């Protein structure tokens, strides 16, 4: 897939992830792809979560922001420990904060706001410990491509 992000936008999102992770043992990833291959973006986000091995963090506190930018589908999903810790409406509130910016075509700002919200919860429930914490997952944006068409 061709990235919908400029190099500066990509760098801004990675910086937001790094900033959010400074005070927590939690892990945040952003995954972009052209179109969502499943009817529900939350299902696809769960698939990508597994493909990126986000379930293998020691504290089970990874969070994935998933965006299929051409089909305009978005989801945010957290691993079991962060999901159990946050208030029941947290994921929906975060999703709505991101989507509010998306409605104004402020995609990077929307993701940055969501990342900040998640970072605050991760800091609260999974604070950084200098003696044990390590960056378990890549902070770079991951990309999914469309399946090659079979013209044979």
Short mmCIF file of N, CA and C in Angstrom, two decimals:
data_model
loop_
_atom_site.label_atom_id
_atom_site.label_comp_id
_atom_site.label_asym_id
_atom_site.label_seq_id
_atom_site.Cartn_x
_atom_site.Cartn_y
_atom_site.Cartn_z
N UNK A 1 0.83 -1.18 0.00
CA UNK A 1 0.00 0.00 0.00
C UNK A 1 0.87 1.23 0.00
N UNK A 2 0.36 2.28 -0.55
CA UNK A 2 1.02 3.57 -0.50
C UNK A 2 0.57 4.27 0.78
N UNK A 3 1.51 4.77 1.53
CA UNK A 3 1.15 5.41 2.80
C UNK A 3 0.37 6.69 2.55
N UNK A 4 -0.72 6.88 3.29
CA UNK A 4 -1.47 8.13 3.18
C UNK A 4 -0.80 9.25 3.98
N UNK A 5 0.28 8.92 4.69
CA UNK A 5 0.97 9.87 5.54
C UNK A 5 2.18 10.48 4.84
N UNK A 6 2.40 11.74 5.09
CA UNK A 6 3.66 12.36 4.68
C UNK A 6 4.73 11.90 5.66
N UNK A 7 5.99 12.03 5.30
CA UNK A 7 7.03 11.67 6.28
C UNK A 7 6.89 12.45 7.60
N UNK A 8 6.49 13.71 7.53
CA UNK A 8 6.32 14.50 8.75
C UNK A 8 5.16 13.98 9.59
N UNK A 9 4.08 13.56 8.95
CA UNK A 9 2.93 13.00 9.68
C UNK A 9 3.31 11.68 10.33
N UNK A 10 4.02 10.85 9.60
CA UNK A 10 4.48 9.57 10.13
C UNK A 10 5.34 9.83 11.37
N UNK A 11 6.28 10.77 11.26
CA UNK A 11 7.16 11.10 12.38
C UNK A 11 6.37 11.65 13.56
N UNK A 12 5.33 12.44 13.30
CA UNK A 12 4.52 13.00 14.38
C UNK A 12 3.79 11.89 15.13
N UNK A 13 3.27 10.90 14.42
CA UNK A 13 2.58 9.79 15.08
C UNK A 13 3.55 8.95 15.90
N UNK A 14 4.72 8.68 15.35
CA UNK A 14 5.71 7.90 16.09
C UNK A 14 6.13 8.68 17.34
N UNK A 15 6.29 9.99 17.21
CA UNK A 15 6.64 10.82 18.37
C UNK A 15 5.53 10.77 19.42
N UNK A 16 4.28 10.78 18.99
CA UNK A 16 3.15 10.70 19.93
C UNK A 16 3.17 9.36 20.66
N UNK A 17 3.46 8.29 19.94
CA UNK A 17 3.56 6.97 20.57
C UNK A 17 4.68 6.96 21.60
N UNK A 18 5.85 7.43 21.21
CA UNK A 18 6.99 7.45 22.13
C UNK A 18 6.69 8.28 23.37
N UNK A 19 6.05 9.43 23.17
CA UNK A 19 5.70 10.30 24.30
C UNK A 19 4.71 9.60 25.23
N UNK A 20 3.72 8.94 24.66
CA UNK A 20 2.72 8.24 25.47
C UNK A 20 3.33 7.07 26.23
N UNK A 21 4.35 6.46 25.67
CA UNK A 21 4.96 5.29 26.30
C UNK A 21 6.04 5.64 27.33
N UNK A 22 6.45 6.91 27.40
CA UNK A 22 7.52 7.32 28.31
C UNK A 22 7.20 7.01 29.76
N UNK A 23 5.95 7.13 30.15
CA UNK A 23 5.59 7.00 31.56
C UNK A 23 4.85 5.70 31.87
N UNK A 24 4.97 4.73 30.98
CA UNK A 24 4.23 3.49 31.16
C UNK A 24 4.99 2.29 30.62
N UNK A 25 4.62 1.13 31.10
CA UNK A 25 5.16 -0.11 30.52
C UNK A 25 4.30 -0.55 29.34
N UNK A 26 3.20 0.16 29.10
CA UNK A 26 2.29 -0.19 28.01
C UNK A 26 2.90 0.03 26.64
N UNK A 27 2.29 -0.59 25.66
CA UNK A 27 2.76 -0.52 24.28
C UNK A 27 1.63 -0.08 23.37
N UNK A 28 1.93 0.84 22.46
CA UNK A 28 0.94 1.37 21.52
C UNK A 28 1.45 1.18 20.11
N UNK A 29 0.57 0.76 19.23
CA UNK A 29 0.90 0.64 17.81
C UNK A 29 -0.21 1.29 16.99
N UNK A 30 0.15 1.73 15.80
CA UNK A 30 -0.81 2.23 14.82
C UNK A 30 -0.61 1.40 13.56
N UNK A 31 -1.72 0.91 13.02
CA UNK A 31 -1.68 0.11 11.79
C UNK A 31 -2.62 0.74 10.78
N UNK A 32 -2.11 1.00 9.58
CA UNK A 32 -2.89 1.58 8.49
C UNK A 32 -2.94 0.62 7.32
N UNK A 33 -4.08 0.56 6.69
CA UNK A 33 -4.20 -0.15 5.43
C UNK A 33 -5.26 0.52 4.58
N UNK A 34 -5.24 0.19 3.30
CA UNK A 34 -6.16 0.85 2.36
C UNK A 34 -7.61 0.58 2.70
N UNK A 35 -7.97 -0.69 2.71
CA UNK A 35 -9.36 -1.06 2.96
C UNK A 35 -9.41 -2.19 3.97
N UNK A 36 -10.51 -2.25 4.68
CA UNK A 36 -10.71 -3.28 5.70
C UNK A 36 -11.25 -4.54 5.01
N UNK A 37 -10.53 -5.66 5.13
CA UNK A 37 -10.98 -6.87 4.46
C UNK A 37 -12.09 -7.64 5.19
N UNK A 38 -12.50 -7.14 6.34
CA UNK A 38 -13.58 -7.79 7.09
C UNK A 38 -14.75 -6.82 7.22
N UNK A 39 -15.95 -7.32 7.43
CA UNK A 39 -17.11 -6.42 7.57
C UNK A 39 -16.98 -5.46 8.75
N UNK A 40 -16.38 -5.92 9.84
CA UNK A 40 -16.25 -5.10 11.04
C UNK A 40 -14.78 -4.72 11.27
N UNK A 41 -14.47 -3.44 11.38
CA UNK A 41 -13.07 -3.05 11.61
C UNK A 41 -12.51 -3.56 12.94
N UNK A 42 -13.37 -3.75 13.94
CA UNK A 42 -12.89 -4.28 15.22
C UNK A 42 -12.37 -5.70 15.05
N UNK A 43 -13.03 -6.49 14.20
CA UNK A 43 -12.56 -7.85 13.91
C UNK A 43 -11.19 -7.80 13.24
N UNK A 44 -11.04 -6.90 12.29
CA UNK A 44 -9.76 -6.78 11.59
C UNK A 44 -8.68 -6.28 12.56
N UNK A 45 -9.03 -5.33 13.42
CA UNK A 45 -8.06 -4.84 14.40
C UNK A 45 -7.57 -5.98 15.28
N UNK A 46 -8.47 -6.85 15.69
CA UNK A 46 -8.09 -8.01 16.51
C UNK A 46 -7.15 -8.94 15.74
N UNK A 47 -7.41 -9.13 14.45
CA UNK A 47 -6.52 -9.95 13.62
C UNK A 47 -5.12 -9.33 13.55
N UNK A 48 -5.08 -8.04 13.26
CA UNK A 48 -3.79 -7.33 13.14
C UNK A 48 -3.06 -7.36 14.49
N UNK A 49 -3.80 -7.19 15.57
CA UNK A 49 -3.23 -7.26 16.92
C UNK A 49 -2.43 -8.56 17.08
N UNK A 50 -3.03 -9.66 16.66
CA UNK A 50 -2.36 -10.95 16.73
C UNK A 50 -1.18 -11.05 15.78
N UNK A 51 -1.37 -10.56 14.54
CA UNK A 51 -0.30 -10.62 13.55
C UNK A 51 0.93 -9.84 14.00
N UNK A 52 0.71 -8.75 14.73
CA UNK A 52 1.82 -7.92 15.23
C UNK A 52 2.36 -8.43 16.57
N UNK A 53 1.84 -9.57 17.03
CA UNK A 53 2.26 -10.18 18.30
C UNK A 53 2.09 -9.26 19.49
N UNK A 54 1.06 -8.43 19.43
CA UNK A 54 0.84 -7.49 20.51
C UNK A 54 0.35 -8.17 21.78
N UNK A 55 -0.14 -9.37 21.66
CA UNK A 55 -0.61 -10.14 22.81
C UNK A 55 0.55 -10.77 23.58
N UNK A 56 1.76 -10.58 23.10
CA UNK A 56 2.91 -11.21 23.74
C UNK A 56 3.68 -10.26 24.66
N UNK A 57 3.09 -9.10 25.00
CA UNK A 57 3.76 -8.23 25.95
C UNK A 57 3.66 -8.85 27.35
N UNK A 58 4.65 -8.59 28.17
CA UNK A 58 4.70 -9.20 29.49
C UNK A 58 3.48 -8.86 30.33
N UNK A 59 3.02 -7.61 30.27
CA UNK A 59 1.90 -7.18 31.12
C UNK A 59 0.56 -7.23 30.39
N UNK A 60 0.55 -7.69 29.16
CA UNK A 60 -0.69 -7.77 28.36
C UNK A 60 -1.40 -6.41 28.31
N UNK A 61 -0.60 -5.37 28.01
CA UNK A 61 -1.11 -4.01 28.03
C UNK A 61 -0.84 -3.26 26.72
N UNK A 62 -0.89 -3.97 25.62
CA UNK A 62 -0.73 -3.35 24.32
C UNK A 62 -2.06 -2.78 23.81
N UNK A 63 -1.97 -1.71 23.02
CA UNK A 63 -3.15 -1.08 22.43
C UNK A 63 -2.86 -0.81 20.96
N UNK A 64 -3.82 -1.17 20.12
CA UNK A 64 -3.68 -0.97 18.68
C UNK A 64 -4.74 0.00 18.16
N UNK A 65 -4.27 0.99 17.40
CA UNK A 65 -5.16 1.88 16.64
C UNK A 65 -5.13 1.37 15.21
N UNK A 66 -6.28 1.01 14.69
CA UNK A 66 -6.40 0.44 13.34
C UNK A 66 -7.21 1.41 12.47
N UNK A 67 -6.66 1.73 11.30
CA UNK A 67 -7.36 2.61 10.37
C UNK A 67 -7.24 2.08 8.95
N UNK A 68 -8.38 1.81 8.33
CA UNK A 68 -8.45 1.48 6.90
C UNK A 68 -8.87 2.79 6.24
N UNK A 69 -7.90 3.51 5.73
CA UNK A 69 -8.14 4.90 5.37
C UNK A 69 -9.00 5.09 4.13
N UNK A 70 -8.91 4.24 3.13
CA UNK A 70 -9.75 4.42 1.94
C UNK A 70 -11.20 4.04 2.21
N UNK A 71 -11.40 3.00 2.98
CA UNK A 71 -12.78 2.60 3.29
C UNK A 71 -13.32 3.29 4.54
N UNK A 72 -12.49 4.16 5.12
CA UNK A 72 -12.91 5.01 6.24
C UNK A 72 -13.45 4.19 7.41
N UNK A 73 -12.66 3.21 7.85
CA UNK A 73 -13.03 2.38 8.98
C UNK A 73 -11.94 2.45 10.04
N UNK A 74 -12.36 2.48 11.29
CA UNK A 74 -11.43 2.69 12.38
C UNK A 74 -11.83 1.84 13.59
N UNK A 75 -10.84 1.38 14.33
CA UNK A 75 -11.08 0.68 15.59
C UNK A 75 -9.87 0.86 16.49
N UNK A 76 -10.11 0.76 17.77
CA UNK A 76 -9.04 0.74 18.75
C UNK A 76 -9.31 -0.46 19.66
N UNK A 77 -8.25 -1.22 19.92
CA UNK A 77 -8.41 -2.46 20.70
C UNK A 77 -7.23 -2.58 21.67
N UNK A 78 -7.55 -3.05 22.87
CA UNK A 78 -6.51 -3.23 23.89
C UNK A 78 -6.44 -4.67 24.34
N UNK A 79 -5.28 -5.05 24.83
CA UNK A 79 -5.07 -6.41 25.33
C UNK A 79 -5.84 -6.61 26.65
N UNK A 80 -5.82 -7.82 27.14
CA UNK A 80 -6.68 -8.19 28.27
C UNK A 80 -6.45 -7.38 29.54
N UNK A 81 -5.21 -7.10 29.89
CA UNK A 81 -4.96 -6.41 31.16
C UNK A 81 -5.40 -4.95 31.11
N UNK A 82 -5.09 -4.25 30.03
CA UNK A 82 -5.54 -2.86 29.93
C UNK A 82 -7.05 -2.81 29.76
N UNK A 83 -7.60 -3.74 29.04
CA UNK A 83 -9.05 -3.78 28.86
C UNK A 83 -9.76 -3.98 30.21
N UNK A 84 -9.21 -4.81 31.06
CA UNK A 84 -9.81 -5.05 32.37
C UNK A 84 -9.64 -3.86 33.31
N UNK A 85 -8.62 -3.03 33.08
CA UNK A 85 -8.32 -1.93 34.00
C UNK A 85 -9.11 -0.65 33.71
N UNK A 86 -9.33 -0.35 32.45
CA UNK A 86 -9.94 0.93 32.10
C UNK A 86 -11.45 0.92 32.35
N UNK A 87 -12.05 2.11 32.51
CA UNK A 87 -13.51 2.16 32.67
C UNK A 87 -14.22 1.53 31.46
N UNK A 88 -15.43 1.05 31.70
CA UNK A 88 -16.18 0.34 30.66
C UNK A 88 -16.36 1.15 29.38
N UNK A 89 -16.51 2.46 29.50
CA UNK A 89 -16.75 3.28 28.31
C UNK A 89 -15.48 3.85 27.69
N UNK A 90 -14.31 3.46 28.19
CA UNK A 90 -13.06 4.06 27.73
C UNK A 90 -12.82 3.88 26.25
N UNK A 91 -12.98 2.68 25.73
CA UNK A 91 -12.67 2.43 24.32
C UNK A 91 -13.62 3.22 23.42
N UNK A 92 -14.89 3.26 23.77
CA UNK A 92 -15.85 4.01 22.96
C UNK A 92 -15.57 5.51 23.04
N UNK A 93 -15.24 6.01 24.21
CA UNK A 93 -14.91 7.43 24.38
C UNK A 93 -13.67 7.79 23.56
N UNK A 94 -12.67 6.94 23.60
CA UNK A 94 -11.44 7.17 22.83
C UNK A 94 -11.74 7.15 21.34
N UNK A 95 -12.49 6.15 20.91
CA UNK A 95 -12.85 6.03 19.50
C UNK A 95 -13.59 7.29 19.04
N UNK A 96 -14.53 7.77 19.82
CA UNK A 96 -15.30 8.96 19.45
C UNK A 96 -14.42 10.21 19.39
N UNK A 97 -13.45 10.33 20.30
CA UNK A 97 -12.53 11.48 20.27
C UNK A 97 -11.70 11.47 18.99
N UNK A 98 -11.28 10.29 18.57
CA UNK A 98 -10.51 10.16 17.33
C UNK A 98 -11.41 10.47 16.13
N UNK A 99 -12.59 9.85 16.11
CA UNK A 99 -13.50 10.04 14.98
C UNK A 99 -13.97 11.48 14.83
N UNK A 100 -14.08 12.20 15.94
CA UNK A 100 -14.46 13.61 15.87
C UNK A 100 -13.46 14.39 15.02
N UNK A 101 -12.20 14.10 15.17
CA UNK A 101 -11.17 14.75 14.35
C UNK A 101 -11.19 14.21 12.92
N UNK A 102 -11.43 12.92 12.77
CA UNK A 102 -11.50 12.32 11.43
C UNK A 102 -12.61 12.99 10.61
N UNK A 103 -13.72 13.32 11.25
CA UNK A 103 -14.85 13.95 10.54
C UNK A 103 -14.44 15.29 9.92
N UNK A 104 -13.40 15.90 10.48
CA UNK A 104 -12.88 17.17 9.95
C UNK A 104 -11.61 16.94 9.12
N UNK A 105 -11.38 15.68 8.78
CA UNK A 105 -10.21 15.25 8.00
C UNK A 105 -8.89 15.55 8.70
N UNK A 106 -8.92 15.60 10.02
CA UNK A 106 -7.72 15.78 10.83
C UNK A 106 -7.28 14.40 11.34
N UNK A 107 -6.80 13.59 10.43
CA UNK A 107 -6.51 12.20 10.75
C UNK A 107 -5.35 12.05 11.73
N UNK A 108 -4.29 12.76 11.49
CA UNK A 108 -3.13 12.66 12.38
C UNK A 108 -3.48 13.22 13.76
N UNK A 109 -4.15 14.35 13.80
CA UNK A 109 -4.56 14.94 15.08
C UNK A 109 -5.48 13.98 15.83
N UNK A 110 -6.39 13.35 15.13
CA UNK A 110 -7.28 12.38 15.77
C UNK A 110 -6.52 11.23 16.39
N UNK A 111 -5.59 10.67 15.63
CA UNK A 111 -4.79 9.57 16.17
C UNK A 111 -3.93 10.03 17.34
N UNK A 112 -3.35 11.23 17.22
CA UNK A 112 -2.54 11.76 18.32
C UNK A 112 -3.37 11.92 19.59
N UNK A 113 -4.59 12.41 19.46
CA UNK A 113 -5.46 12.56 20.63
C UNK A 113 -5.77 11.21 21.25
N UNK A 114 -6.10 10.23 20.41
CA UNK A 114 -6.38 8.90 20.93
C UNK A 114 -5.17 8.29 21.61
N UNK A 115 -4.02 8.45 21.01
CA UNK A 115 -2.78 7.93 21.59
C UNK A 115 -2.52 8.57 22.95
N UNK A 116 -2.76 9.87 23.04
CA UNK A 116 -2.57 10.56 24.32
C UNK A 116 -3.54 10.03 25.36
N UNK A 117 -4.79 9.85 24.99
CA UNK A 117 -5.78 9.32 25.93
C UNK A 117 -5.38 7.93 26.44
N UNK A 118 -4.94 7.09 25.52
CA UNK A 118 -4.51 5.74 25.90
C UNK A 118 -3.27 5.82 26.78
N UNK A 119 -2.33 6.69 26.42
CA UNK A 119 -1.12 6.84 27.22
C UNK A 119 -1.42 7.23 28.66
N UNK A 120 -2.42 8.10 28.85
CA UNK A 120 -2.79 8.52 30.20
C UNK A 120 -3.33 7.34 31.01
N UNK A 121 -4.13 6.49 30.38
CA UNK A 121 -4.66 5.32 31.09
C UNK A 121 -3.56 4.29 31.35
N UNK A 122 -2.69 4.10 30.37
CA UNK A 122 -1.59 3.17 30.58
C UNK A 122 -0.70 3.64 31.73
N UNK A 123 -0.43 4.95 31.78
CA UNK A 123 0.39 5.50 32.87
C UNK A 123 -0.29 5.23 34.21
N UNK A 124 -1.59 5.40 34.26
CA UNK A 124 -2.34 5.23 35.50
C UNK A 124 -2.29 3.78 35.99
N UNK A 125 -2.51 2.85 35.09
CA UNK A 125 -2.62 1.45 35.48
C UNK A 125 -1.33 0.64 35.31
N UNK A 126 -0.44 1.11 34.46
CA UNK A 126 0.81 0.38 34.19
C UNK A 126 1.97 1.37 34.17
N UNK A 127 2.31 1.96 35.33
CA UNK A 127 3.36 2.98 35.36
C UNK A 127 4.72 2.42 34.96
N UNK A 128 5.54 3.30 34.46
CA UNK A 128 6.90 2.96 34.04
C UNK A 128 7.73 2.56 35.24
N UNK A 129 8.52 1.52 35.08
CA UNK A 129 9.46 1.08 36.11
C UNK A 129 10.81 0.95 35.43
N UNK A 130 11.73 1.85 35.76
CA UNK A 130 13.04 1.90 35.09
C UNK A 130 13.82 0.60 35.20
N UNK A 131 13.63 -0.13 36.27
CA UNK A 131 14.41 -1.36 36.44
C UNK A 131 13.87 -2.54 35.64
N UNK A 132 12.59 -2.48 35.25
CA UNK A 132 12.03 -3.62 34.54
C UNK A 132 11.50 -3.31 33.15
N UNK A 133 11.21 -2.05 32.86
CA UNK A 133 10.54 -1.74 31.60
C UNK A 133 11.48 -1.78 30.42
N UNK A 134 10.97 -2.30 29.33
CA UNK A 134 11.68 -2.25 28.05
C UNK A 134 10.64 -2.05 26.97
N UNK A 135 11.06 -1.46 25.86
CA UNK A 135 10.15 -1.25 24.75
C UNK A 135 9.98 -2.60 24.05
N UNK A 136 8.85 -3.23 24.25
CA UNK A 136 8.63 -4.59 23.74
C UNK A 136 8.17 -4.63 22.29
N UNK A 137 7.57 -3.54 21.81
CA UNK A 137 7.05 -3.51 20.44
C UNK A 137 7.58 -2.30 19.69
N UNK A 138 7.75 -2.48 18.41
CA UNK A 138 8.21 -1.41 17.52
C UNK A 138 7.23 -0.24 17.59
N UNK A 139 7.75 0.98 17.66
CA UNK A 139 6.90 2.16 17.71
C UNK A 139 6.50 2.67 16.32
N UNK A 140 7.10 2.13 15.28
CA UNK A 140 6.81 2.62 13.93
C UNK A 140 5.39 2.22 13.50
N UNK A 141 4.87 2.97 12.55
CA UNK A 141 3.55 2.69 12.00
C UNK A 141 3.67 1.45 11.14
N UNK A 142 2.74 0.53 11.29
CA UNK A 142 2.74 -0.65 10.42
C UNK A 142 1.68 -0.47 9.34
N UNK A 143 1.91 -1.11 8.23
CA UNK A 143 1.03 -0.96 7.08
C UNK A 143 0.63 -2.32 6.55
N UNK A 144 -0.64 -2.42 6.16
CA UNK A 144 -1.14 -3.63 5.53
C UNK A 144 -1.44 -3.30 4.09
N UNK A 145 -1.25 -4.25 3.22
CA UNK A 145 -1.51 -4.00 1.82
C UNK A 145 -2.74 -4.72 1.35
N UNK A 146 -3.14 -4.38 0.19
CA UNK A 146 -4.25 -5.09 -0.43
C UNK A 146 -3.70 -6.39 -0.99
N UNK A 147 -4.54 -7.37 -1.04
CA UNK A 147 -4.14 -8.64 -1.62
C UNK A 147 -3.90 -8.43 -3.11
N UNK A 148 -2.78 -8.99 -3.63
CA UNK A 148 -2.54 -8.85 -5.06
C UNK A 148 -3.68 -9.50 -5.85
N UNK A 149 -4.08 -8.84 -6.91
CA UNK A 149 -5.14 -9.43 -7.72
C UNK A 149 -4.56 -10.55 -8.55
N UNK A 150 -5.34 -11.59 -8.73
CA UNK A 150 -4.86 -12.73 -9.51
C UNK A 150 -5.45 -12.60 -10.93
N UNK A 151 -4.60 -12.14 -11.82
CA UNK A 151 -5.02 -11.96 -13.20
C UNK A 151 -4.70 -13.18 -14.04
N UNK A 152 -4.29 -14.25 -13.41
CA UNK A 152 -3.90 -15.44 -14.17
C UNK A 152 -5.10 -16.24 -14.61
#
